[in-house]
mmCIF file of C-alpha atoms and ligand atoms in Angstrom:
data_model
loop_
_atom_site.group_PDB
_atom_site.id
_atom_site.type_symbol
_atom_site.label_atom_id
_atom_site.label_comp_id
_atom_site.label_asym_id
_atom_site.label_seq_id
_atom_site.Cartn_x
_atom_site.Cartn_y
_atom_site.Cartn_z
ATOM 1 C CA MET R 1 -50.911 38.847 -196.958
ATOM 2 C CA PRO R 2 -54.315 40.379 -197.839
ATOM 3 C CA ASP R 3 -54.505 42.135 -201.196
ATOM 4 C CA ILE R 4 -56.051 45.523 -200.499
ATOM 5 C CA ARG R 5 -57.045 46.011 -204.139
ATOM 6 C CA SER R 6 -59.374 43.015 -203.807
ATOM 7 C CA LEU R 7 -61.486 44.626 -201.083
ATOM 8 C CA LEU R 8 -64.948 46.009 -201.792
ATOM 9 C CA PRO R 9 -65.729 49.556 -200.530
ATOM 10 C CA ASP R 10 -67.550 48.308 -197.414
ATOM 11 C CA GLU R 11 -64.661 46.042 -196.510
ATOM 12 C CA LEU R 12 -62.235 48.909 -196.976
ATOM 13 C CA LYS R 13 -64.341 50.952 -194.550
ATOM 14 C CA GLU R 14 -64.009 48.174 -191.979
ATOM 15 C CA VAL R 15 -60.253 48.082 -192.438
ATOM 16 C CA LEU R 16 -59.930 51.811 -191.888
ATOM 17 C CA LYS R 17 -62.388 51.776 -189.007
ATOM 18 C CA ALA R 18 -60.247 49.155 -187.305
ATOM 19 C CA MET R 19 -57.305 51.551 -187.763
ATOM 20 C CA GLY R 20 -59.301 54.268 -186.033
ATOM 21 C CA GLU R 21 -59.929 56.265 -189.219
ATOM 22 C CA LYS R 22 -63.090 58.033 -190.423
ATOM 23 C CA PRO R 23 -65.212 56.220 -193.071
ATOM 24 C CA PHE R 24 -64.573 58.881 -195.748
ATOM 25 C CA ARG R 25 -60.900 57.858 -195.754
ATOM 26 C CA ALA R 26 -62.065 54.581 -197.306
ATOM 27 C CA ASP R 27 -63.586 56.509 -200.228
ATOM 28 C CA GLN R 28 -60.324 58.359 -200.736
ATOM 29 C CA LEU R 29 -58.310 55.152 -200.580
ATOM 30 C CA PHE R 30 -60.682 53.352 -202.973
ATOM 31 C CA SER R 31 -60.383 56.192 -205.426
ATOM 32 C CA TRP R 32 -56.567 56.120 -205.263
ATOM 33 C CA LEU R 33 -56.460 52.371 -205.769
ATOM 34 C CA HIS R 34 -59.087 52.017 -208.472
ATOM 35 C CA ALA R 35 -59.869 55.305 -210.221
ATOM 36 C CA LYS R 36 -56.365 56.767 -210.104
ATOM 37 C CA LYS R 37 -54.707 53.340 -210.326
ATOM 38 C CA ALA R 38 -52.061 54.311 -207.765
ATOM 39 C CA LEU R 39 -48.917 52.181 -207.709
ATOM 40 C CA SER R 40 -47.739 53.227 -204.256
ATOM 41 C CA TYR R 41 -49.090 54.742 -201.056
ATOM 42 C CA ASP R 42 -46.710 57.713 -201.523
ATOM 43 C CA GLU R 43 -48.991 59.063 -204.231
ATOM 44 C CA MET R 44 -51.961 59.270 -201.858
ATOM 45 C CA THR R 45 -51.223 62.785 -200.722
ATOM 46 C CA ASN R 46 -54.617 63.482 -199.132
ATOM 47 C CA LEU R 47 -53.948 60.696 -196.603
ATOM 48 C CA SER R 48 -51.660 61.497 -193.682
ATOM 49 C CA ALA R 49 -48.077 60.238 -193.823
ATOM 50 C CA ALA R 50 -48.766 58.232 -190.662
ATOM 51 C CA LEU R 51 -51.756 56.429 -192.197
ATOM 52 C CA ARG R 52 -49.875 55.774 -195.401
ATOM 53 C CA SER R 53 -47.038 54.213 -193.505
ATOM 54 C CA ARG R 54 -49.410 51.987 -191.482
ATOM 55 C CA LEU R 55 -51.132 50.887 -194.679
ATOM 56 C CA ARG R 56 -47.779 50.152 -196.290
ATOM 57 C CA GLU R 57 -46.920 47.891 -193.350
ATOM 58 C CA ALA R 58 -50.232 46.043 -193.148
ATOM 59 C CA TYR R 59 -51.197 45.927 -196.834
ATOM 60 C CA PRO R 60 -48.190 46.074 -199.126
ATOM 61 C CA LEU R 61 -49.276 46.838 -202.710
ATOM 62 C CA SER R 62 -48.486 44.008 -205.081
ATOM 63 C CA ASP R 63 -46.884 44.960 -208.365
ATOM 64 C CA LEU R 64 -47.298 43.722 -211.912
ATOM 65 C CA ARG R 65 -44.200 44.009 -214.059
ATOM 66 C CA VAL R 66 -44.216 44.027 -217.854
ATOM 67 C CA LEU R 67 -41.841 41.304 -219.024
ATOM 68 C CA ASP R 68 -42.667 41.531 -222.668
ATOM 69 C CA CYS R 69 -45.097 43.187 -225.054
ATOM 70 C CA LEU R 70 -45.724 42.070 -228.618
ATOM 71 C CA GLU R 71 -47.618 44.338 -230.981
ATOM 72 C CA SER R 72 -49.401 43.038 -234.059
ATOM 73 C CA LYS R 73 -48.510 44.783 -237.286
ATOM 74 C CA LEU R 74 -51.840 43.670 -238.713
ATOM 75 C CA ASP R 75 -54.336 45.166 -236.267
ATOM 76 C CA GLY R 76 -52.494 46.810 -233.359
ATOM 77 C CA THR R 77 -53.354 44.020 -230.898
ATOM 78 C CA ARG R 78 -50.848 43.906 -228.053
ATOM 79 C CA LYS R 79 -50.007 40.880 -225.943
ATOM 80 C CA PHE R 80 -48.522 41.546 -222.538
ATOM 81 C CA LEU R 81 -46.473 39.093 -220.550
ATOM 82 C CA PHE R 82 -46.605 40.126 -216.879
ATOM 83 C CA ALA R 83 -44.745 38.966 -213.776
ATOM 84 C CA LEU R 84 -46.760 38.890 -210.536
ATOM 85 C CA SER R 85 -45.212 39.846 -207.191
ATOM 86 C CA ASP R 86 -44.221 36.218 -206.576
ATOM 87 C CA ASP R 87 -42.670 35.978 -210.093
ATOM 88 C CA ASN R 88 -45.430 33.831 -211.527
ATOM 89 C CA VAL R 89 -46.058 34.769 -215.124
ATOM 90 C CA ILE R 90 -49.382 35.547 -216.780
ATOM 91 C CA GLU R 91 -50.503 37.055 -220.062
ATOM 92 C CA SER R 92 -53.163 39.555 -221.081
ATOM 93 C CA VAL R 93 -54.229 40.876 -224.462
ATOM 94 C CA TRP R 94 -55.269 44.378 -225.562
ATOM 95 C CA MET R 95 -57.451 44.622 -228.656
ATOM 96 C CA LYS R 96 -58.602 47.723 -230.490
ATOM 97 C CA TYR R 97 -62.084 47.612 -231.979
ATOM 98 C CA HIS R 98 -64.109 50.400 -233.519
ATOM 99 C CA HIS R 99 -66.470 50.273 -230.524
ATOM 100 C CA GLY R 100 -63.619 50.672 -228.025
ATOM 101 C CA ASN R 101 -60.666 48.910 -226.473
ATOM 102 C CA SER R 102 -60.980 45.456 -225.054
ATOM 103 C CA VAL R 103 -58.721 43.597 -222.628
ATOM 104 C CA CYS R 104 -58.578 39.840 -222.221
ATOM 105 C CA ILE R 105 -57.423 38.957 -218.706
ATOM 106 C CA SER R 106 -56.120 35.826 -217.031
ATOM 107 C CA THR R 107 -57.863 34.609 -213.880
ATOM 108 C CA GLN R 108 -55.358 31.944 -212.831
ATOM 109 C CA ALA R 109 -51.668 31.211 -213.402
ATOM 110 C CA GLY R 110 -52.039 28.032 -215.445
ATOM 111 C CA CYS R 111 -55.257 26.016 -215.508
ATOM 112 C CA ASN R 112 -56.490 22.645 -214.287
ATOM 113 C CA MET R 113 -59.242 22.082 -216.851
ATOM 114 C CA GLY R 114 -56.992 20.245 -219.314
ATOM 115 C CA CYS R 115 -58.849 20.977 -222.572
ATOM 116 C CA ALA R 116 -57.143 18.968 -225.302
ATOM 117 C CA PHE R 117 -56.556 21.874 -227.709
ATOM 118 C CA CYS R 118 -55.469 24.532 -225.211
ATOM 119 C CA ALA R 119 -51.957 25.690 -224.311
ATOM 120 C CA SER R 120 -52.930 27.107 -220.908
ATOM 121 C CA GLY R 121 -53.602 23.745 -219.311
ATOM 122 C CA ILE R 122 -50.308 22.093 -220.223
ATOM 123 C CA GLY R 123 -48.519 22.712 -216.927
ATOM 124 C CA GLY R 124 -51.668 22.600 -214.778
ATOM 125 C CA LYS R 125 -52.767 25.337 -212.399
ATOM 126 C CA VAL R 126 -50.042 27.089 -210.422
ATOM 127 C CA ARG R 127 -52.355 29.297 -208.391
ATOM 128 C CA ASP R 128 -55.489 31.415 -208.414
ATOM 129 C CA LEU R 129 -55.142 35.148 -209.044
ATOM 130 C CA THR R 130 -56.641 37.613 -206.602
ATOM 131 C CA ALA R 131 -59.289 40.050 -207.798
ATOM 132 C CA GLY R 132 -56.629 42.761 -207.360
ATOM 133 C CA GLU R 133 -54.276 40.932 -209.718
ATOM 134 C CA MET R 134 -57.044 40.694 -212.311
ATOM 135 C CA LEU R 135 -57.690 44.440 -211.944
ATOM 136 C CA GLN R 136 -54.008 45.266 -212.247
ATOM 137 C CA GLN R 137 -53.883 43.677 -215.692
ATOM 138 C CA VAL R 138 -56.469 46.187 -216.901
ATOM 139 C CA TYR R 139 -54.943 49.110 -214.981
ATOM 140 C CA GLU R 140 -51.424 48.418 -216.235
ATOM 141 C CA ILE R 141 -52.629 48.090 -219.829
ATOM 142 C CA GLU R 142 -54.425 51.454 -219.588
ATOM 143 C CA ARG R 143 -51.192 52.897 -218.259
ATOM 144 C CA GLN R 144 -49.052 51.328 -220.988
ATOM 145 C CA THR R 145 -51.324 52.257 -223.881
ATOM 146 C CA GLY R 146 -52.492 55.617 -222.523
ATOM 147 C CA GLU R 147 -56.024 54.665 -223.611
ATOM 148 C CA ARG R 148 -59.224 53.817 -221.787
ATOM 149 C CA VAL R 149 -60.480 50.256 -221.722
ATOM 150 C CA SER R 150 -64.214 49.826 -222.304
ATOM 151 C CA ASN R 151 -64.596 46.039 -222.544
ATOM 152 C CA VAL R 152 -63.174 43.188 -220.527
ATOM 153 C CA VAL R 153 -63.244 39.517 -221.418
ATOM 154 C CA MET R 154 -62.286 36.909 -218.836
ATOM 155 C CA MET R 155 -60.939 34.566 -221.480
ATOM 156 C CA GLY R 156 -57.229 34.469 -220.800
ATOM 157 C CA THR R 157 -55.474 31.705 -218.907
ATOM 158 C CA GLY R 158 -57.526 30.029 -216.198
ATOM 159 C CA GLU R 159 -61.062 28.965 -215.435
ATOM 160 C CA PRO R 160 -62.805 31.924 -213.764
ATOM 161 C CA LEU R 161 -65.491 29.765 -212.165
ATOM 162 C CA ASP R 162 -62.741 27.637 -210.582
ATOM 163 C CA ASN R 163 -61.694 30.904 -208.873
ATOM 164 C CA TYR R 164 -65.275 31.962 -208.290
ATOM 165 C CA GLU R 165 -65.095 34.334 -205.345
ATOM 166 C CA GLN R 166 -62.215 36.391 -206.737
ATOM 167 C CA ALA R 167 -63.727 36.447 -210.227
ATOM 168 C CA VAL R 168 -67.016 37.860 -208.903
ATOM 169 C CA ARG R 169 -65.139 40.385 -206.767
ATOM 170 C CA PHE R 170 -63.199 41.479 -209.841
ATOM 171 C CA ILE R 171 -66.442 42.091 -211.733
ATOM 172 C CA ARG R 172 -67.929 44.132 -208.885
ATOM 173 C CA LEU R 173 -64.746 46.189 -208.501
ATOM 174 C CA ILE R 174 -64.067 46.958 -212.147
ATOM 175 C CA SER R 175 -67.680 47.965 -212.716
ATOM 176 C CA HIS R 176 -67.850 50.077 -209.555
ATOM 177 C CA GLU R 177 -68.860 53.659 -210.279
ATOM 178 C CA LYS R 178 -66.030 54.957 -208.111
ATOM 179 C CA GLY R 179 -63.490 52.730 -209.808
ATOM 180 C CA LEU R 180 -62.891 52.237 -213.530
ATOM 181 C CA ASN R 181 -66.679 52.087 -213.920
ATOM 182 C CA ILE R 182 -66.710 49.637 -216.831
ATOM 183 C CA SER R 183 -70.286 48.676 -217.609
ATOM 184 C CA GLN R 184 -71.128 45.105 -216.618
ATOM 185 C CA ARG R 185 -72.732 44.767 -220.029
ATOM 186 C CA ASN R 186 -69.247 45.132 -221.471
ATOM 187 C CA ILE R 187 -67.810 42.308 -219.385
ATOM 188 C CA THR R 188 -67.779 38.682 -220.555
ATOM 189 C CA LEU R 189 -66.942 35.720 -218.366
ATOM 190 C CA SER R 190 -66.005 32.595 -220.268
ATOM 191 C CA THR R 191 -66.294 29.153 -218.673
ATOM 192 C CA CYS R 192 -65.590 25.604 -219.775
ATOM 193 C CA GLY R 193 -68.838 24.740 -217.984
ATOM 194 C CA LEU R 194 -68.664 24.258 -214.211
ATOM 195 C CA VAL R 195 -72.411 23.699 -214.008
ATOM 196 C CA PRO R 196 -73.139 24.378 -210.291
ATOM 197 C CA ARG R 197 -71.134 27.601 -210.498
ATOM 198 C CA ILE R 198 -73.197 28.798 -213.471
ATOM 199 C CA TYR R 199 -76.302 28.483 -211.273
ATOM 200 C CA ASP R 200 -74.492 30.427 -208.540
ATOM 201 C CA LEU R 201 -73.439 33.152 -210.967
ATOM 202 C CA ALA R 202 -77.020 33.597 -212.135
ATOM 203 C CA LYS R 203 -77.907 34.596 -208.559
ATOM 204 C CA GLU R 204 -75.201 37.273 -208.207
ATOM 205 C CA ASP R 205 -77.296 40.004 -209.826
ATOM 206 C CA LEU R 206 -74.649 40.865 -212.407
ATOM 207 C CA ALA R 207 -75.416 42.095 -215.928
ATOM 208 C CA ILE R 208 -72.401 40.432 -217.531
ATOM 209 C CA THR R 209 -72.372 38.167 -220.573
ATOM 210 C CA LEU R 210 -71.787 34.503 -219.919
ATOM 211 C CA ALA R 211 -69.794 32.683 -222.585
ATOM 212 C CA VAL R 212 -69.859 28.908 -222.477
ATOM 213 C CA SER R 213 -67.100 26.949 -224.172
ATOM 214 C CA LEU R 214 -69.116 24.181 -225.768
ATOM 215 C CA HIS R 215 -66.954 22.994 -228.688
ATOM 216 C CA ALA R 216 -69.092 19.900 -229.323
ATOM 217 C CA ALA R 217 -72.808 19.166 -229.205
ATOM 218 C CA SER R 218 -72.579 15.508 -228.200
ATOM 219 C CA ASP R 219 -71.250 14.135 -224.910
ATOM 220 C CA GLU R 220 -69.073 11.664 -226.756
ATOM 221 C CA LYS R 221 -67.226 14.294 -228.810
ATOM 222 C CA ARG R 222 -67.099 16.840 -226.015
ATOM 223 C CA LYS R 223 -65.452 14.313 -223.686
ATOM 224 C CA LYS R 224 -62.666 13.865 -226.226
ATOM 225 C CA LEU R 225 -61.919 17.596 -226.177
ATOM 226 C CA MET R 226 -62.745 18.638 -222.619
ATOM 227 C CA PRO R 227 -62.307 16.579 -219.434
ATOM 228 C CA VAL R 228 -65.022 18.691 -217.743
ATOM 229 C CA ALA R 229 -67.547 16.980 -220.035
ATOM 230 C CA LYS R 230 -66.989 13.776 -218.058
ATOM 231 C CA VAL R 231 -68.431 15.499 -214.993
ATOM 232 C CA TRP R 232 -71.460 17.271 -216.502
ATOM 233 C CA SER R 233 -73.371 16.316 -219.634
ATOM 234 C CA VAL R 234 -74.114 18.685 -222.493
ATOM 235 C CA ALA R 235 -77.788 18.567 -221.479
ATOM 236 C CA GLU R 236 -76.929 19.671 -217.918
ATOM 237 C CA LEU R 237 -74.723 22.464 -219.261
ATOM 238 C CA ILE R 238 -77.422 23.781 -221.606
ATOM 239 C CA ALA R 239 -79.966 23.672 -218.771
ATOM 240 C CA ALA R 240 -77.626 25.826 -216.651
ATOM 241 C CA ALA R 241 -77.132 28.280 -219.541
ATOM 242 C CA LYS R 242 -80.911 28.528 -219.939
ATOM 243 C CA ASP R 243 -81.256 29.215 -216.232
ATOM 244 C CA TYR R 244 -78.645 31.998 -216.564
ATOM 245 C CA PHE R 245 -80.662 33.597 -219.367
ATOM 246 C CA ALA R 246 -83.928 33.251 -217.442
ATOM 247 C CA ALA R 247 -82.429 34.811 -214.302
ATOM 248 C CA THR R 248 -80.494 37.659 -215.938
ATOM 249 C CA GLY R 249 -82.142 38.280 -219.317
ATOM 250 C CA ARG R 250 -78.628 38.235 -220.791
ATOM 251 C CA ARG R 251 -78.124 36.216 -223.948
ATOM 252 C CA VAL R 252 -75.555 33.488 -223.522
ATOM 253 C CA THR R 253 -72.702 33.123 -226.001
ATOM 254 C CA PHE R 254 -71.523 29.652 -226.977
ATOM 255 C CA GLU R 255 -67.949 29.269 -228.127
ATOM 256 C CA TYR R 256 -67.254 26.566 -230.644
ATOM 257 C CA ALA R 257 -63.649 26.022 -231.724
ATOM 258 C CA LEU R 258 -63.640 24.319 -235.096
ATOM 259 C CA VAL R 259 -61.133 21.489 -235.221
ATOM 260 C CA LYS R 260 -60.487 19.824 -238.547
ATOM 261 C CA GLY R 261 -62.098 16.407 -238.744
ATOM 262 C CA GLU R 262 -63.158 16.443 -235.085
ATOM 263 C CA ASN R 263 -66.244 18.624 -234.706
ATOM 264 C CA ASP R 264 -66.672 20.499 -237.997
ATOM 265 C CA SER R 265 -68.840 18.229 -240.168
ATOM 266 C CA PRO R 266 -72.347 19.132 -241.407
ATOM 267 C CA GLU R 267 -73.675 16.490 -238.961
ATOM 268 C CA ASP R 268 -71.897 18.255 -236.104
ATOM 269 C CA ALA R 269 -73.475 21.540 -237.194
ATOM 270 C CA ALA R 270 -76.932 19.945 -237.362
ATOM 271 C CA LEU R 271 -76.512 18.484 -233.885
ATOM 272 C CA LEU R 272 -75.517 21.896 -232.527
ATOM 273 C CA GLY R 273 -78.402 23.516 -234.390
ATOM 274 C CA LYS R 274 -80.898 21.113 -232.839
ATOM 275 C CA LEU R 275 -79.368 21.507 -229.405
ATOM 276 C CA LEU R 276 -79.665 25.305 -229.389
ATOM 277 C CA SER R 277 -82.733 25.723 -231.530
ATOM 278 C CA GLY R 278 -85.237 28.089 -229.925
ATOM 279 C CA PHE R 279 -82.779 29.365 -227.302
ATOM 280 C CA PRO R 280 -81.893 33.040 -227.837
ATOM 281 C CA CYS R 281 -78.109 32.888 -227.890
ATOM 282 C CA HIS R 282 -75.048 33.680 -229.969
ATOM 283 C CA VAL R 283 -72.575 31.166 -231.320
ATOM 284 C CA ASN R 284 -68.967 32.178 -231.843
ATOM 285 C CA LEU R 285 -67.238 29.972 -234.366
ATOM 286 C CA ILE R 286 -63.509 30.033 -233.711
ATOM 287 C CA PRO R 287 -61.074 28.375 -236.112
ATOM 288 C CA VAL R 288 -58.933 26.485 -233.586
ATOM 289 C CA ASN R 289 -55.560 28.026 -232.958
ATOM 290 C CA PRO R 290 -52.919 25.363 -233.560
ATOM 291 C CA VAL R 291 -50.776 24.914 -230.448
ATOM 292 C CA LYS R 292 -47.218 23.648 -230.741
ATOM 293 C CA GLU R 293 -47.673 20.899 -228.145
ATOM 294 C CA ARG R 294 -51.060 19.773 -229.556
ATOM 295 C CA GLN R 295 -52.053 17.882 -232.696
ATOM 296 C CA PHE R 296 -55.186 19.782 -233.674
ATOM 297 C CA GLN R 297 -55.555 21.601 -236.969
ATOM 298 C CA ARG R 298 -58.013 24.319 -237.832
ATOM 299 C CA SER R 299 -60.911 23.628 -240.174
ATOM 300 C CA GLY R 300 -60.719 24.930 -243.728
ATOM 301 C CA TYR R 301 -62.555 28.096 -244.723
ATOM 302 C CA GLU R 302 -65.134 26.117 -246.678
ATOM 303 C CA GLU R 303 -65.994 23.842 -243.748
ATOM 304 C CA ILE R 304 -66.352 26.868 -241.498
ATOM 305 C CA VAL R 305 -68.735 28.656 -243.852
ATOM 306 C CA ASN R 306 -70.730 25.447 -244.422
ATOM 307 C CA PHE R 307 -70.967 24.982 -240.678
ATOM 308 C CA GLN R 308 -72.256 28.517 -240.263
ATOM 309 C CA ASN R 309 -74.829 28.096 -243.042
ATOM 310 C CA LYS R 310 -76.085 24.835 -241.584
ATOM 311 C CA LEU R 311 -76.552 26.477 -238.196
ATOM 312 C CA GLU R 312 -78.565 29.229 -239.820
ATOM 313 C CA LYS R 313 -81.045 26.621 -241.037
ATOM 314 C CA TYR R 314 -81.876 26.026 -237.387
ATOM 315 C CA GLY R 315 -82.335 29.747 -236.811
ATOM 316 C CA ILE R 316 -79.003 30.141 -235.078
ATOM 317 C CA ASN R 317 -76.684 32.992 -235.766
ATOM 318 C CA GLY R 318 -73.058 31.944 -235.788
ATOM 319 C CA THR R 319 -70.347 34.575 -236.042
ATOM 320 C CA ILE R 320 -66.965 33.556 -237.361
ATOM 321 C CA ARG R 321 -64.505 35.047 -234.894
ATOM 322 C CA ARG R 322 -62.237 37.597 -236.534
ATOM 323 C CA GLU R 323 -58.691 36.739 -235.677
ATOM 324 C CA MET R 324 -56.759 39.368 -233.808
ATOM 325 C CA GLY R 325 -52.999 39.484 -233.606
ATOM 326 C CA SER R 326 -52.476 36.290 -235.569
ATOM 327 C CA ASP R 327 -48.898 37.362 -236.278
ATOM 328 C CA ILE R 328 -47.951 37.541 -232.593
ATOM 329 C CA ASN R 329 -48.156 34.008 -231.317
ATOM 330 C CA GLY R 330 -51.882 33.370 -231.279
ATOM 331 C CA ALA R 331 -54.220 32.923 -228.403
ATOM 332 C CA CYS R 332 -54.790 31.169 -225.161
ATOM 333 C CA GLY R 333 -51.626 30.948 -223.145
ATOM 334 C CA GLN R 334 -49.170 30.532 -225.965
ATOM 335 C CA LEU R 335 -47.044 33.513 -225.033
ATOM 336 C CA ARG R 336 -46.805 32.270 -221.447
ATOM 337 C CA ARG R 337 -45.986 28.772 -222.727
ATOM 338 C CA ALA R 338 -43.213 30.128 -224.907
ATOM 339 C CA PHE R 339 -41.802 31.984 -221.904
ATOM 340 C CA LEU R 340 -41.944 28.894 -219.656
ATOM 341 C CA ARG R 341 -40.393 26.770 -222.407
ATOM 342 C CA SER R 342 -37.484 29.151 -222.790
ATOM 343 C CA GLY R 343 -36.912 28.881 -219.013
ATOM 344 C CA GLU R 344 -36.948 25.080 -219.194
ATOM 345 C CA GLN R 345 -34.323 25.168 -221.905
ATOM 346 C CA GLN R 346 -32.089 27.482 -219.926
ATOM 347 C CA GLY R 347 -32.532 25.672 -216.627
HETATM 348 N N1 SAH Y 401 -61.529 28.540 -218.932
HETATM 349 C C1 SAH Y 401 -62.398 29.421 -219.650
HETATM 350 C C2 SAH Y 401 -61.743 30.694 -220.160
HETATM 351 C C3 SAH Y 401 -60.391 30.591 -220.755
HETATM 352 S S1 SAH Y 401 -60.266 29.837 -222.356
HETATM 353 C C4 SAH Y 401 -63.089 28.681 -220.781
HETATM 354 O O1 SAH Y 401 -62.788 27.507 -220.985
HETATM 355 O O2 SAH Y 401 -63.971 29.229 -221.411
HETATM 356 C C5 SAH Y 401 -61.058 30.967 -223.458
HETATM 357 C C6 SAH Y 401 -61.582 30.339 -224.716
HETATM 358 O O3 SAH Y 401 -60.532 29.970 -225.605
HETATM 359 C C7 SAH Y 401 -62.382 29.063 -224.474
HETATM 360 O O4 SAH Y 401 -63.510 29.034 -225.289
HETATM 361 C C8 SAH Y 401 -61.386 28.006 -224.887
HETATM 362 O O5 SAH Y 401 -62.010 26.788 -225.164
HETATM 363 C C9 SAH Y 401 -60.753 28.663 -226.094
HETATM 364 N N2 SAH Y 401 -59.509 28.086 -226.543
HETATM 365 C C10 SAH Y 401 -58.510 27.537 -225.811
HETATM 366 N N3 SAH Y 401 -57.505 27.099 -226.599
HETATM 367 C C11 SAH Y 401 -57.875 27.387 -227.868
HETATM 368 C C12 SAH Y 401 -57.249 27.172 -229.126
HETATM 369 N N4 SAH Y 401 -56.058 26.588 -229.241
HETATM 370 N N5 SAH Y 401 -57.922 27.607 -230.225
HETATM 371 C C13 SAH Y 401 -59.142 28.209 -230.125
HETATM 372 N N6 SAH Y 401 -59.754 28.430 -228.961
HETATM 373 C C14 SAH Y 401 -59.139 28.010 -227.845
#
């Protein structure tokens, strides 16, 4: 069944044209779906009852139900556990910053990338999300919080470049001036490094920030943490990131999760410094979030600061990621995991 929320304005025009409707009806429908975040066709009172009923038949609106919401007492971060129309479960996070509200969305139910430290990959990928389902996470969170969202990060469960077409659609729709109109400059897409898709993304004419999950500067260490490193080398990944910067003028962010004793030594920092030296980029240093099913421990505060200082010697600015919502079951698929685990125990 086609998801009508995933259609771009021109495609919506085609749909309505095929139904014998005037093109301006597509503008009205787009506005109901994306600016007014309508949950049902009944709300769309400037469309005739007959049209609404035909749309309801041909394009049923999928729903997104809140299963759970945890709010951090420390910083107000909220984690939402949502059920999709087919009862698959995903999670999204709402974070309040002084510059505005940010939402972290999932792009797939589960993930096939299998990074060693990550909770999202444990059960593999269940399915891709549609662009509409990505949008609904933001829409529903605006509805729940009663506040506008100004930033979106595609850093929840899933590999967005493994769901490329829908991910790009999502970006075009959420930044559309007749929709939520979130600036592309306030959207970040995070990838584990599907190199050919980074080259494709550079050609899409989008002003988003690309974040690359690097986590190690040598092929040998990266392969231990991320299976994707067996397919493309660090050198190939950096070349793709440089191409993205050259094509878009947007500085690339590198994410580096610091894992105790694995990738956090001064030598590791020097290797990363040499690798990125001279490339205008940001490095996000993230103390790894311990996951119940995984062995990894986070680096100590001293190692993290030493790592940052060493990077600076190579002219690279590393920001230590401020932890949000650390009292509400951490990051990266852990809420969804806990939910699935509780189901396993019951069933
Ligand atoms: N698949 C994409 C986006 C989802 S993961 C990607 O790999 O970038 C978002 C970020 O969280 C990635 O940088 C990922 O490596 C990181 N991450 C996953 N599990 C983590 C953990 N336990 N602690 C810290 N960062 C983690």
